[in-house]
Amino acid sequence: MPPPPPPLGRSRRRGDPSFDAALDDAELVTVRGQLAQGRWTRARSLLAATGDDWDRRGHRLVVLAQANGAAAWAGDWLLAEPESADAVTLIACAAVLGALRGKESEGRAREACRRAADRSPADPTPWLGLLLLARSLGTEEEVTQLFDQVRLRHPEHHHAHHLMAARLAERRPDTGNDPLHEVYDFAAWAAEQAPADSPLAVLPVVAHAERYRALALAGQEPMDPAASAHWSGRRARQVMKAAFDWWLEWEHEGHPRRHIDLNYLAHAKLCEGRPAEAAALLNRIGPHATEAPWSYPDRDPHRAFRAARSAALGIA
């Protein structure tokens, strides 16, 4: 859902964090608001224009599915246009989010995703929906199989790789800060497999933060990331430097989920004790803060992000 408007007489300061899942996609914000009012024709136009830009399509469908009444309005759309694959996929994404909130049957959500996959065999988004479900509710075998189905259709799928890293990071927390843990191998493999300009170059940083979350929740690391040595080891420093250097060379203004990577990287740089590099990233982030990883392991992301911005930029 879009953030509430500021109180009358007071505007939100430029750069204040919005924590909006739409990130900087202004058109998506507008269309999501219209969909919540039952005006689904703009959603149809937006998704048609998105085409087979799979990362952007997945991002937009998941965000649209968060609109109030998304499933019902997409159902109206499907009644009007029974052949619409976009309407079927939006219904599936809304069902997945409903199941994750406990408001919808997990079985019905799975069925909706299967219908969407049958309707659009080349589209990884229905499989992303199933992976979102399995990330929280499925077995490890199921997660791996669904991830493979997404990669079969889009090998560099950004959201799917983040979900896989988060799930892998939770394996064997009792082993502590093991530099050979499988989540690090997975992230390094994905970064190496991707083209040089792929944002998956930042996935090793994501894996590092996800592993910290799992270890902290298991009592293996301090609950305050700034008090943890998790980011100070030799391997960690190499990962952070490689990702920051990649950003300096390849910064992608057009990738729909780039601000998620920037938040992970800024968080890592602060934890590493490099506020100047974090400041450059926070300037790029602007208001597009994301709950993860500022909420890790169990923190108020708003407060954590404001503290980070104050430390790096001197902005309260």
mmCIF file with all atom_site columns, N, CA and C in Angstrom, residues 177-189 204 207-209 211-212 215 230 235:
data_model
loop_
_atom_site.group_PDB
_atom_site.id
_atom_site.type_symbol
_atom_site.label_atom_id
_atom_site.label_alt_id
_atom_site.label_comp_id
_atom_site.label_asym_id
_atom_site.label_entity_id
_atom_site.label_seq_id
_atom_site.pdbx_PDB_ins_code
_atom_site.Cartn_x
_atom_site.Cartn_y
_atom_site.Cartn_z
_atom_site.occupancy
_atom_site.B_iso_or_equiv
_atom_site.pdbx_formal_charge
_atom_site.auth_seq_id
_atom_site.auth_comp_id
_atom_site.auth_asym_id
_atom_site.auth_atom_id
_atom_site.pdbx_PDB_model_num
ATOM 1  N N  . ASN A 1 177 ? 29.634 -18.158 12.285 1.00 0.00 ? 177 ASN A N  1
ATOM 2  C CA . ASN A 1 177 ? 30.100 -17.340 11.159 1.00 0.00 ? 177 ASN A CA 1
ATOM 3  C C  . ASN A 1 177 ? 31.097 -18.114 10.301 1.00 0.00 ? 177 ASN A C  1
ATOM 4  N N  . ASP A 1 178 ? 30.588 -19.118 9.626  1.00 0.00 ? 178 ASP A N  1
ATOM 5  C CA . ASP A 1 178 ? 31.406 -19.999 8.791  1.00 0.00 ? 178 ASP A CA 1
ATOM 6  C C  . ASP A 1 178 ? 31.585 -19.367 7.408  1.00 0.00 ? 178 ASP A C  1
ATOM 7  N N  . PRO A 1 179 ? 32.821 -18.994 7.024  1.00 0.00 ? 179 PRO A N  1
ATOM 8  C CA . PRO A 1 179 ? 33.018 -18.364 5.713  1.00 0.00 ? 179 PRO A CA 1
ATOM 9  C C  . PRO A 1 179 ? 32.750 -19.301 4.553  1.00 0.00 ? 179 PRO A C  1
ATOM 10 N N  . LEU A 1 180 ? 32.601 -20.602 4.821  1.00 0.00 ? 180 LEU A N  1
ATOM 11 C CA . LEU A 1 180 ? 32.333 -21.571 3.763  1.00 0.00 ? 180 LEU A CA 1
ATOM 12 C C  . LEU A 1 180 ? 30.858 -21.961 3.708  1.00 0.00 ? 180 LEU A C  1
ATOM 13 N N  . HIS A 1 181 ? 30.011 -21.219 4.412  1.00 0.00 ? 181 HIS A N  1
ATOM 14 C CA . HIS A 1 181 ? 28.581 -21.534 4.407  1.00 0.00 ? 181 HIS A CA 1
ATOM 15 C C  . HIS A 1 181 ? 28.035 -21.497 2.986  1.00 0.00 ? 181 HIS A C  1
ATOM 16 N N  . GLU A 1 182 ? 27.008 -22.324 2.714  1.00 0.00 ? 182 GLU A N  1
ATOM 17 C CA . GLU A 1 182 ? 26.500 -22.468 1.344  1.00 0.00 ? 182 GLU A CA 1
ATOM 18 C C  . GLU A 1 182 ? 25.895 -21.200 0.776  1.00 0.00 ? 182 GLU A C  1
ATOM 19 N N  . VAL A 1 183 ? 25.389 -20.304 1.625  1.00 0.00 ? 183 VAL A N  1
ATOM 20 C CA . VAL A 1 183 ? 24.806 -19.077 1.075  1.00 0.00 ? 183 VAL A CA 1
ATOM 21 C C  . VAL A 1 183 ? 25.871 -18.230 0.393  1.00 0.00 ? 183 VAL A C  1
ATOM 22 N N  . TYR A 1 184 ? 27.087 -18.266 0.918  1.00 0.00 ? 184 TYR A N  1
ATOM 23 C CA . TYR A 1 184 ? 28.172 -17.500 0.291  1.00 0.00 ? 184 TYR A CA 1
ATOM 24 C C  . TYR A 1 184 ? 28.581 -18.131 -1.039 1.00 0.00 ? 184 TYR A C  1
ATOM 25 N N  . ASP A 1 185 ? 28.613 -19.454 -1.057 1.00 0.00 ? 185 ASP A N  1
ATOM 26 C CA . ASP A 1 185 ? 28.925 -20.145 -2.318 1.00 0.00 ? 185 ASP A CA 1
ATOM 27 C C  . ASP A 1 185 ? 27.867 -19.841 -3.377 1.00 0.00 ? 185 ASP A C  1
ATOM 28 N N  . PHE A 1 186 ? 26.607 -19.883 -2.968 1.00 0.00 ? 186 PHE A N  1
ATOM 29 C CA . PHE A 1 186 ? 25.513 -19.611 -3.903 1.00 0.00 ? 186 PHE A CA 1
ATOM 30 C C  . PHE A 1 186 ? 25.627 -18.198 -4.472 1.00 0.00 ? 186 PHE A C  1
ATOM 31 N N  . ALA A 1 187 ? 25.841 -17.220 -3.606 1.00 0.00 ? 187 ALA A N  1
ATOM 32 C CA . ALA A 1 187 ? 25.897 -15.834 -4.064 1.00 0.00 ? 187 ALA A CA 1
ATOM 33 C C  . ALA A 1 187 ? 27.096 -15.602 -4.977 1.00 0.00 ? 187 ALA A C  1
ATOM 34 N N  . ALA A 1 188 ? 28.241 -16.186 -4.637 1.00 0.00 ? 188 ALA A N  1
ATOM 35 C CA . ALA A 1 188 ? 29.429 -16.033 -5.481 1.00 0.00 ? 188 ALA A CA 1
ATOM 36 C C  . ALA A 1 188 ? 29.203 -16.690 -6.840 1.00 0.00 ? 188 ALA A C  1
ATOM 37 N N  . TRP A 1 189 ? 28.566 -17.868 -6.832 1.00 0.00 ? 189 TRP A N  1
ATOM 38 C CA . TRP A 1 189 ? 28.260 -18.566 -8.096 1.00 0.00 ? 189 TRP A CA 1
ATOM 39 C C  . TRP A 1 189 ? 27.328 -17.724 -8.964 1.00 0.00 ? 189 TRP A C  1
ATOM 40 N N  . PRO A 1 204 ? 26.451 -11.179 -3.243 1.00 0.00 ? 204 PRO A N  1
ATOM 41 C CA . PRO A 1 204 ? 27.250 -11.587 -2.090 1.00 0.00 ? 204 PRO A CA 1
ATOM 42 C C  . PRO A 1 204 ? 27.070 -10.688 -0.867 1.00 0.00 ? 204 PRO A C  1
ATOM 43 N N  . ALA A 1 207 ? 23.752 -11.769 0.632  1.00 0.00 ? 207 ALA A N  1
ATOM 44 C CA . ALA A 1 207 ? 23.936 -13.024 1.351  1.00 0.00 ? 207 ALA A CA 1
ATOM 45 C C  . ALA A 1 207 ? 24.574 -12.779 2.711  1.00 0.00 ? 207 ALA A C  1
ATOM 46 N N  . HIS A 1 208 ? 25.500 -11.846 2.764  1.00 0.00 ? 208 HIS A N  1
ATOM 47 C CA . HIS A 1 208 ? 26.182 -11.550 4.027  1.00 0.00 ? 208 HIS A CA 1
ATOM 48 C C  . HIS A 1 208 ? 25.204 -10.989 5.058  1.00 0.00 ? 208 HIS A C  1
ATOM 49 N N  . ALA A 1 209 ? 24.343 -10.089 4.613  1.00 0.00 ? 209 ALA A N  1
ATOM 50 C CA . ALA A 1 209 ? 23.351 -9.513  5.521  1.00 0.00 ? 209 ALA A CA 1
ATOM 51 C C  . ALA A 1 209 ? 22.323 -10.557 5.955  1.00 0.00 ? 209 ALA A C  1
ATOM 52 N N  . ARG A 1 211 ? 22.760 -13.755 6.199  1.00 0.00 ? 211 ARG A N  1
ATOM 53 C CA . ARG A 1 211 ? 23.396 -14.685 7.145  1.00 0.00 ? 211 ARG A CA 1
ATOM 54 C C  . ARG A 1 211 ? 23.524 -14.028 8.520  1.00 0.00 ? 211 ARG A C  1
ATOM 55 N N  . TYR A 1 212 ? 23.838 -12.745 8.549  1.00 0.00 ? 212 TYR A N  1
ATOM 56 C CA . TYR A 1 212 ? 23.884 -12.038 9.835  1.00 0.00 ? 212 TYR A CA 1
ATOM 57 C C  . TYR A 1 212 ? 22.521 -12.114 10.530 1.00 0.00 ? 212 TYR A C  1
ATOM 58 N N  . LEU A 1 215 ? 22.020 -15.562 11.991 1.00 0.00 ? 215 LEU A N  1
ATOM 59 C CA . LEU A 1 215 ? 22.905 -15.804 13.133 1.00 0.00 ? 215 LEU A CA 1
ATOM 60 C C  . LEU A 1 215 ? 22.483 -14.988 14.351 1.00 0.00 ? 215 LEU A C  1
ATOM 61 N N  . HIS A 1 230 ? 30.832 -9.207  12.073 1.00 0.00 ? 230 HIS A N  1
ATOM 62 C CA . HIS A 1 230 ? 30.433 -9.970  10.893 1.00 0.00 ? 230 HIS A CA 1
ATOM 63 C C  . HIS A 1 230 ? 30.940 -9.340  9.594  1.00 0.00 ? 230 HIS A C  1
ATOM 64 N N  . ARG A 1 235 ? 37.227 -11.997 4.130  1.00 0.00 ? 235 ARG A N  1
ATOM 65 C CA . ARG A 1 235 ? 36.314 -12.332 3.048  1.00 0.00 ? 235 ARG A CA 1
ATOM 66 C C  . ARG A 1 235 ? 35.210 -11.288 2.930  1.00 0.00 ? 235 ARG A C  1
#
